[in-house]
Short mmCIF file of C-alpha atoms in Angstrom, two decimals:
data_model
loop_
_atom_site.label_atom_id
_atom_site.label_comp_id
_atom_site.label_asym_id
_atom_site.label_seq_id
_atom_site.Cartn_x
_atom_site.Cartn_y
_atom_site.Cartn_z
CA MET A 26 -42.65 44.14 -22.76
CA PHE A 27 -42.10 42.39 -19.84
CA ALA A 28 -44.18 43.85 -17.54
CA TRP A 29 -47.39 43.41 -20.31
CA LEU A 30 -46.44 39.64 -20.46
CA SER A 31 -46.17 39.18 -16.74
CA PHE A 32 -49.99 40.16 -16.51
CA ILE A 33 -51.34 38.42 -19.61
CA SER A 34 -49.24 35.33 -18.52
CA GLU A 35 -50.76 35.15 -14.94
CA THR A 36 -54.50 35.93 -16.55
CA VAL A 37 -53.88 32.86 -19.19
CA ILE A 38 -53.47 31.00 -16.37
CA ILE A 39 -56.06 31.25 -14.73
CA GLY A 40 -57.60 29.38 -18.02
CA THR A 41 -55.39 27.42 -17.94
CA GLY A 42 -55.56 25.69 -14.47
CA GLY A 43 -59.79 26.69 -15.28
CA ALA A 44 -59.54 24.06 -17.58
CA VAL A 45 -57.93 21.11 -15.15
CA ARG A 46 -60.03 21.41 -12.87
CA LEU A 47 -63.41 21.68 -15.84
CA THR A 48 -62.09 18.44 -17.53
CA GLY A 49 -61.70 16.97 -14.48
CA SER A 50 -57.83 16.65 -15.16
CA GLY A 51 -56.75 17.89 -11.31
CA LEU A 52 -55.43 14.47 -10.14
CA GLY A 53 -53.92 13.75 -13.75
CA CYS A 54 -50.92 14.06 -12.38
CA THR A 55 -51.10 12.18 -9.37
CA GLU A 56 -47.76 13.41 -7.56
CA TRP A 57 -45.83 16.41 -7.13
CA PRO A 58 -43.66 18.15 -8.45
CA LEU A 59 -43.03 15.03 -10.04
CA CYS A 60 -46.46 13.98 -12.07
CA THR A 61 -45.59 10.20 -11.24
CA PRO A 62 -43.81 8.79 -8.60
CA GLU A 63 -41.45 7.84 -11.23
CA SER A 64 -41.84 10.36 -14.00
CA LEU A 65 -41.47 14.31 -14.67
CA VAL A 66 -43.78 14.12 -17.03
CA PRO A 67 -47.33 12.40 -17.68
CA ILE A 68 -46.92 8.72 -19.04
CA VAL A 69 -49.73 9.12 -22.23
CA GLU A 70 -50.87 5.57 -22.15
CA VAL A 71 -51.39 5.46 -18.74
CA GLN A 72 -52.55 9.15 -18.05
CA GLY A 73 -53.98 9.88 -21.09
CA ILE A 74 -55.09 13.10 -21.84
CA HIS A 75 -55.65 14.25 -17.99
CA GLY A 76 -51.60 13.59 -17.47
CA ILE A 77 -51.39 16.22 -20.58
CA ILE A 78 -53.93 18.83 -19.38
CA GLU A 79 -52.98 19.19 -15.80
CA PHE A 80 -48.77 19.07 -16.79
CA GLY A 81 -49.86 21.89 -19.43
CA ASN A 82 -50.82 23.91 -16.60
CA ARG A 83 -47.97 22.93 -14.76
CA LEU A 84 -45.40 23.80 -17.11
CA MET A 85 -47.63 27.35 -17.74
CA THR A 86 -46.32 28.37 -14.13
CA GLY A 87 -42.76 28.19 -15.00
CA VAL A 88 -43.49 30.50 -17.75
CA VAL A 89 -44.78 32.75 -15.15
CA GLY A 90 -42.40 32.40 -12.97
CA ILE A 91 -39.23 33.13 -15.63
CA ILE A 92 -41.42 36.33 -16.81
CA ALA A 93 -41.98 37.43 -13.00
CA LEU A 94 -38.18 36.86 -12.42
CA ALA A 95 -37.79 38.50 -14.96
CA VAL A 96 -39.35 41.83 -14.11
CA VAL A 97 -38.17 41.68 -10.75
CA LEU A 98 -34.56 42.07 -12.56
CA LEU A 99 -35.24 44.67 -15.02
CA VAL A 100 -37.02 46.56 -11.79
CA LEU A 101 -33.86 46.51 -9.78
CA HIS A 102 -31.27 46.84 -12.81
CA LEU A 103 -33.06 50.15 -13.68
CA PHE A 104 -33.50 51.52 -9.97
CA SER A 105 -31.04 49.86 -7.39
CA GLY A 106 -28.15 49.79 -10.35
CA LYS A 107 -25.54 46.57 -10.27
CA ARG A 108 -25.51 46.46 -6.35
CA GLY A 109 -29.17 46.26 -6.11
CA LEU A 110 -29.31 43.48 -8.50
CA PHE A 111 -25.93 41.19 -7.35
CA ILE A 112 -27.54 40.97 -4.13
CA ALA A 113 -30.80 40.16 -5.06
CA LEU A 114 -29.47 37.19 -7.09
CA ARG A 115 -26.87 36.20 -3.78
CA PHE A 116 -30.94 36.10 -2.09
CA ALA A 117 -30.89 33.84 -5.23
CA ALA A 118 -28.67 31.38 -4.22
CA GLY A 119 -29.14 31.62 -1.06
CA GLY A 120 -32.04 30.71 -0.95
CA ILE A 121 -31.93 27.80 -3.47
CA VAL A 122 -29.17 26.21 -1.86
CA ALA A 123 -30.99 26.66 1.83
CA ALA A 124 -34.03 24.73 -0.17
CA GLY A 125 -31.62 21.68 -0.68
CA ILE A 126 -30.87 21.84 2.59
CA ALA A 127 -34.05 21.72 3.94
CA TYR A 128 -34.81 18.87 0.78
CA ALA A 129 -32.04 16.73 1.89
CA ILE A 130 -33.28 17.02 5.97
CA ALA A 131 -36.84 16.26 5.63
CA SER A 132 -36.07 13.49 3.06
CA PRO A 133 -35.47 10.53 5.90
CA PHE A 134 -38.62 11.36 7.70
CA PRO A 135 -42.57 10.82 7.04
CA ILE A 136 -42.78 14.54 5.34
CA PRO A 137 -42.87 15.71 1.95
CA ALA A 138 -39.52 16.88 0.99
CA PHE A 139 -40.00 19.23 -1.53
CA PRO A 140 -43.03 21.20 -0.42
CA VAL A 141 -40.98 22.08 3.05
CA ALA A 142 -37.54 22.63 0.26
CA SER A 143 -40.20 25.19 -1.48
CA ALA A 144 -41.57 26.99 1.35
CA VAL A 145 -37.51 27.32 2.21
CA LEU A 146 -37.28 28.49 -0.94
CA LEU A 147 -40.54 31.20 0.00
CA LEU A 148 -38.58 32.55 2.71
CA ALA A 149 -35.52 33.65 0.83
CA VAL A 150 -37.58 35.35 -1.89
CA ILE A 151 -39.39 37.08 0.40
CA ALA A 152 -36.04 38.46 2.53
CA ALA A 153 -34.82 39.72 -0.68
CA ALA A 154 -38.21 41.39 -1.27
CA ILE A 155 -37.99 42.97 1.88
CA TYR A 156 -33.95 44.23 1.57
CA SER A 157 -34.66 45.38 -1.48
CA ALA A 158 -38.04 47.40 -0.99
CA ARG A 159 -35.65 49.08 1.54
CA THR A 160 -32.80 49.59 0.52
CA THR A 161 -33.93 50.72 -3.39
CA PRO A 162 -33.18 54.65 -3.60
CA ALA A 163 -36.48 55.23 -6.16
CA ARG A 164 -39.45 54.08 -7.53
CA ARG A 165 -40.43 51.74 -4.35
CA ASP A 166 -43.42 51.59 -5.36
CA LEU A 167 -42.75 49.37 -9.03
CA VAL A 168 -40.08 47.01 -6.37
CA VAL A 169 -42.87 46.40 -4.11
CA LEU A 170 -45.08 45.19 -7.27
CA ALA A 171 -42.94 43.27 -8.66
CA TRP A 172 -41.42 41.45 -5.59
CA LEU A 173 -44.82 40.69 -4.71
CA THR A 174 -45.85 39.04 -7.94
CA LEU A 175 -42.73 37.14 -8.26
CA ILE A 176 -43.21 35.94 -4.33
CA GLY A 177 -47.25 35.07 -5.97
CA VAL A 178 -45.73 32.56 -8.02
CA VAL A 179 -43.80 30.83 -5.73
CA ALA A 180 -46.58 30.94 -3.06
CA GLN A 181 -48.75 29.72 -5.70
CA ALA A 182 -46.66 26.73 -7.03
CA LEU A 183 -46.56 25.26 -2.98
CA VAL A 184 -50.36 25.62 -2.52
CA GLY A 185 -50.70 23.73 -6.03
CA GLY A 186 -48.50 21.32 -4.68
CA ILE A 187 -50.71 21.04 -1.98
CA THR A 188 -54.13 20.86 -3.47
CA VAL A 189 -52.76 17.31 -5.26
CA LEU A 190 -50.97 15.81 -2.54
CA THR A 191 -54.73 16.80 -0.10
CA GLY A 192 -56.58 15.68 -3.24
CA LEU A 193 -58.05 18.87 -4.33
CA ASN A 194 -59.32 19.93 -1.50
CA PRO A 195 -62.29 22.35 -2.48
CA PHE A 196 -61.12 25.07 -0.15
CA ILE A 197 -57.88 24.62 -0.85
CA VAL A 198 -58.43 24.91 -4.69
CA GLY A 199 -60.72 27.95 -4.39
CA PHE A 200 -57.83 29.73 -2.00
CA HIS A 201 -56.05 29.06 -5.34
CA TYR A 202 -57.53 29.76 -7.78
CA THR A 203 -58.46 33.71 -5.57
CA SER A 204 -54.80 33.66 -5.14
CA SER A 205 -54.26 33.31 -8.68
CA LEU A 206 -56.36 36.66 -8.92
CA LEU A 207 -54.97 38.72 -6.72
CA LEU A 208 -51.63 38.67 -9.01
CA VAL A 209 -53.33 39.90 -11.45
CA CYS A 210 -54.72 42.62 -9.62
CA VAL A 211 -51.40 42.52 -8.99
CA THR A 212 -49.84 43.09 -12.43
CA ALA A 213 -52.37 45.26 -13.26
CA ALA A 214 -51.39 47.63 -10.59
CA PHE A 215 -47.50 47.15 -11.95
CA LEU A 216 -48.66 48.80 -15.58
CA VAL A 217 -50.70 50.94 -13.97
CA ARG A 218 -47.75 52.37 -11.75
CA LEU A 219 -45.34 51.51 -14.49
CA TYR A 220 -46.89 54.49 -16.68
CA ALA A 221 -48.19 57.29 -13.80
CA VAL A 222 -45.89 59.78 -12.94
CA PRO A 223 -43.64 59.43 -9.87
CA GLY A 224 -44.53 61.49 -6.26
CA PRO A 225 -46.93 62.51 -4.04
CA ARG A 226 -50.19 61.80 -5.19
CA GLU A 227 -53.36 63.94 -4.69
CA ARG A 228 -57.20 62.99 -5.02
CA SER A 229 -58.99 63.68 -7.89
CA VAL A 230 -62.46 63.09 -7.65
CA PRO A 231 -65.08 63.93 -5.34
CA ALA A 232 -64.91 62.42 -1.54
CA TRP A 233 -68.68 60.56 -2.23
CA PHE A 234 -66.85 58.76 -5.42
CA ALA A 235 -63.89 57.59 -4.27
CA ALA A 236 -66.55 55.89 -1.12
CA ALA A 237 -68.58 54.58 -3.61
CA THR A 238 -65.78 52.92 -5.22
CA HIS A 239 -65.06 51.72 -2.29
CA VAL A 240 -67.50 50.26 -1.22
CA THR A 241 -68.28 48.53 -4.97
CA GLY A 242 -64.56 46.74 -4.21
CA VAL A 243 -66.54 45.13 -1.53
CA ALA A 244 -69.09 43.75 -3.52
CA LEU A 245 -66.71 42.68 -6.12
CA ALA A 246 -65.22 41.19 -3.25
CA ALA A 247 -68.39 39.22 -1.80
CA THR A 248 -69.03 38.50 -5.32
CA ILE A 249 -65.95 36.38 -5.90
CA LEU A 250 -65.92 35.28 -2.27
CA PHE A 251 -69.36 33.25 -3.17
CA GLY A 252 -68.48 32.41 -6.48
CA VAL A 253 -65.61 30.34 -5.50
CA LEU A 254 -67.79 28.38 -3.03
CA THR A 255 -70.35 28.10 -5.17
CA THR A 256 -67.94 26.41 -7.84
CA GLY A 257 -66.33 24.21 -4.76
CA SER A 258 -69.60 23.33 -4.31
CA GLY A 259 -70.75 22.17 -7.29
CA PRO A 260 -70.19 19.60 -10.09
CA HIS A 261 -66.86 20.78 -11.48
CA SER A 262 -64.80 19.10 -8.46
CA GLY A 263 -61.12 18.49 -10.84
CA ASP A 264 -61.67 14.77 -11.15
CA ALA A 265 -64.06 12.32 -11.39
CA GLU A 266 -63.33 10.53 -8.03
CA VAL A 267 -63.23 13.94 -6.45
CA LEU A 268 -67.08 14.76 -4.33
CA ARG A 269 -67.84 17.79 -2.83
CA GLN A 270 -69.03 18.17 0.75
CA GLY A 271 -70.70 20.69 2.51
CA PHE A 272 -72.76 23.99 0.64
CA ASP A 273 -75.88 23.57 -1.20
CA ALA A 274 -74.33 24.72 -4.34
CA THR A 275 -78.40 25.66 -5.81
CA VAL A 276 -78.25 27.69 -2.77
CA LEU A 277 -75.20 28.93 -3.10
CA ALA A 278 -75.74 30.16 -6.65
CA HIS A 279 -78.92 32.43 -5.30
CA VAL A 280 -76.53 34.07 -2.74
CA HIS A 281 -73.78 34.27 -5.17
CA SER A 282 -76.39 36.40 -7.56
CA TRP A 283 -77.50 38.90 -4.85
CA PRO A 284 -74.09 40.58 -4.26
CA GLY A 285 -73.63 40.03 -8.62
CA TYR A 286 -76.61 42.80 -8.62
CA ILE A 287 -75.70 45.27 -6.19
CA LEU A 288 -71.88 45.13 -7.58
CA ALA A 289 -73.48 45.76 -11.44
CA GLY A 290 -76.08 48.23 -10.15
CA LEU A 291 -72.65 50.07 -8.24
CA VAL A 292 -70.13 50.30 -10.97
CA LEU A 293 -73.45 51.69 -13.69
CA PHE A 294 -73.90 54.51 -11.22
CA LEU A 295 -70.20 55.33 -11.32
CA ALA A 296 -69.94 55.42 -14.77
CA ILE A 297 -72.82 57.85 -15.12
CA ALA A 298 -71.83 59.71 -12.37
CA ALA A 299 -68.35 59.88 -13.91
CA TRP A 300 -68.89 60.43 -17.40
CA VAL A 301 -71.66 63.11 -16.14
CA LEU A 302 -68.76 65.08 -14.32
CA ARG A 303 -65.61 63.98 -16.49
CA LEU A 304 -63.57 62.19 -13.83
CA GLU A 305 -59.90 60.93 -14.24
CA PRO A 306 -61.02 56.66 -14.15
CA ARG A 307 -64.37 57.50 -16.31
CA ARG A 308 -63.01 55.54 -19.13
CA TRP A 309 -61.75 52.13 -16.66
CA VAL A 310 -64.96 52.84 -15.07
CA LEU A 311 -67.04 52.05 -18.16
CA ALA A 312 -64.53 49.30 -18.88
CA LEU A 313 -65.21 47.33 -15.32
CA MET A 314 -69.39 48.13 -16.23
CA LEU A 315 -68.71 46.26 -19.68
CA LEU A 316 -66.86 43.78 -17.82
CA ILE A 317 -69.82 42.98 -15.37
CA VAL A 318 -72.43 43.21 -17.64
CA VAL A 319 -70.23 40.41 -20.03
CA GLN A 320 -70.47 38.62 -16.76
CA VAL A 321 -73.78 38.76 -15.26
CA GLY A 322 -74.90 37.72 -19.10
CA VAL A 323 -72.35 34.51 -18.25
CA GLY A 324 -73.66 34.00 -15.27
CA ILE A 325 -76.98 33.57 -16.36
CA TRP A 326 -76.15 31.43 -19.13
CA GLN A 327 -74.10 28.40 -17.55
CA ALA A 328 -76.54 28.72 -14.75
CA ARG A 329 -79.63 27.92 -17.58
CA GLU A 330 -77.72 25.99 -19.21
CA GLY A 331 -76.53 23.59 -17.20
CA LEU A 332 -72.89 24.99 -15.77
CA PRO A 333 -71.08 24.27 -19.35
CA PRO A 334 -67.02 23.79 -18.57
CA ILE A 335 -66.77 26.65 -21.25
CA LEU A 336 -69.10 29.14 -19.44
CA VAL A 337 -67.89 28.30 -16.19
CA GLY A 338 -63.81 28.62 -17.75
CA THR A 339 -65.05 32.08 -19.14
CA HIS A 340 -66.47 33.12 -15.84
CA MET A 341 -63.80 32.65 -14.47
CA VAL A 342 -61.13 34.17 -16.67
CA LEU A 343 -63.62 37.45 -16.46
CA ALA A 344 -63.80 38.27 -12.55
CA ALA A 345 -59.81 38.10 -12.85
CA LEU A 346 -60.02 40.61 -15.84
CA SER A 347 -63.13 42.71 -13.71
CA ALA A 348 -61.01 42.34 -10.75
CA ALA A 349 -57.74 43.86 -12.66
CA ALA A 350 -59.73 46.81 -14.05
CA TYR A 351 -61.36 47.78 -10.75
CA THR A 352 -58.12 47.85 -9.98
CA VAL A 353 -57.08 50.37 -12.50
CA VAL A 354 -60.07 51.88 -11.25
CA VAL A 355 -59.01 52.33 -7.64
CA LEU A 356 -55.18 53.68 -9.02
CA HIS A 357 -57.22 56.52 -11.25
CA LEU A 358 -58.85 57.95 -7.75
CA LYS A 359 -55.85 60.37 -7.06
CA ARG A 360 -53.10 62.23 -9.71
CA PRO A 361 -50.12 63.76 -9.42
CA ARG A 362 -50.04 66.56 -6.85
CA VAL A 363 -49.37 69.65 -8.17
CA ASP A 364 -47.46 71.78 -6.02
CA SER A 365 -48.21 75.15 -6.25
CA HIS A 366 -45.42 76.88 -5.68
#
């Protein structure tokens, strides 16, 4: 259940993060981790709805983090026993203490103390993940994926703070979104591996189909990259006072569509081939094709309507779901190896 909640929450936070940006609430909370220099929560009379939207997204980050932590603890309890769980908790306690010390040391200096403390905590989480991956006797795939999700959530909180402190730098905002999308893919991979038979695996599709699938992944990555750059150069900067600089959004919108159409063609080819040959990932390829078709339709619609926020937000969430579906397709290119003896 928690694995599904993790996937759902990682998808939802892309929607809430998009809402922050598309409603111009990116600086609804002017500080981080506090909302204002004097308050943890927004002051409605001063910040209005923008403060509420931005703070709501911060609360969603906490929810995502708690769920990711629960998944890690459950996986460790199942596959590492009480000893592995206890060691992870020791790492957590040590990381919190180290972060507190780093905060105290950085506070007297003219540098943001909380980001320094967050970075120290992130290092502690990474150290715990490495130790767990090396010492877990079984299902290291699930252990690694669970830890990657938690590491990603902690890192995302840090990046989110840097986004605010840098006044919504478009490149950091784009990195923030792309990282969230990757976390959706990681949680999708966890779900696939959770239900898969453990052990060695072998390819379940022809070599040319596997190669075509990986080429499709390149087209998908290019489409998402140019989509992020297009949005970063467009009108939805996250705040009315933040102006976009650099790339021409109109030109980028056309460039973004080129790999998008190539992607649609490749996915259509994979879907036809998978169903004709009755290959293992055919249902997921069909799901990916449907997502891409809807995504192309929404992209054309939003361009013709002048980029209304609701369509841009839908486009962002669909991109994450498309990447997750592609991840599932790739993981179904192999099956458990059948022992011939």
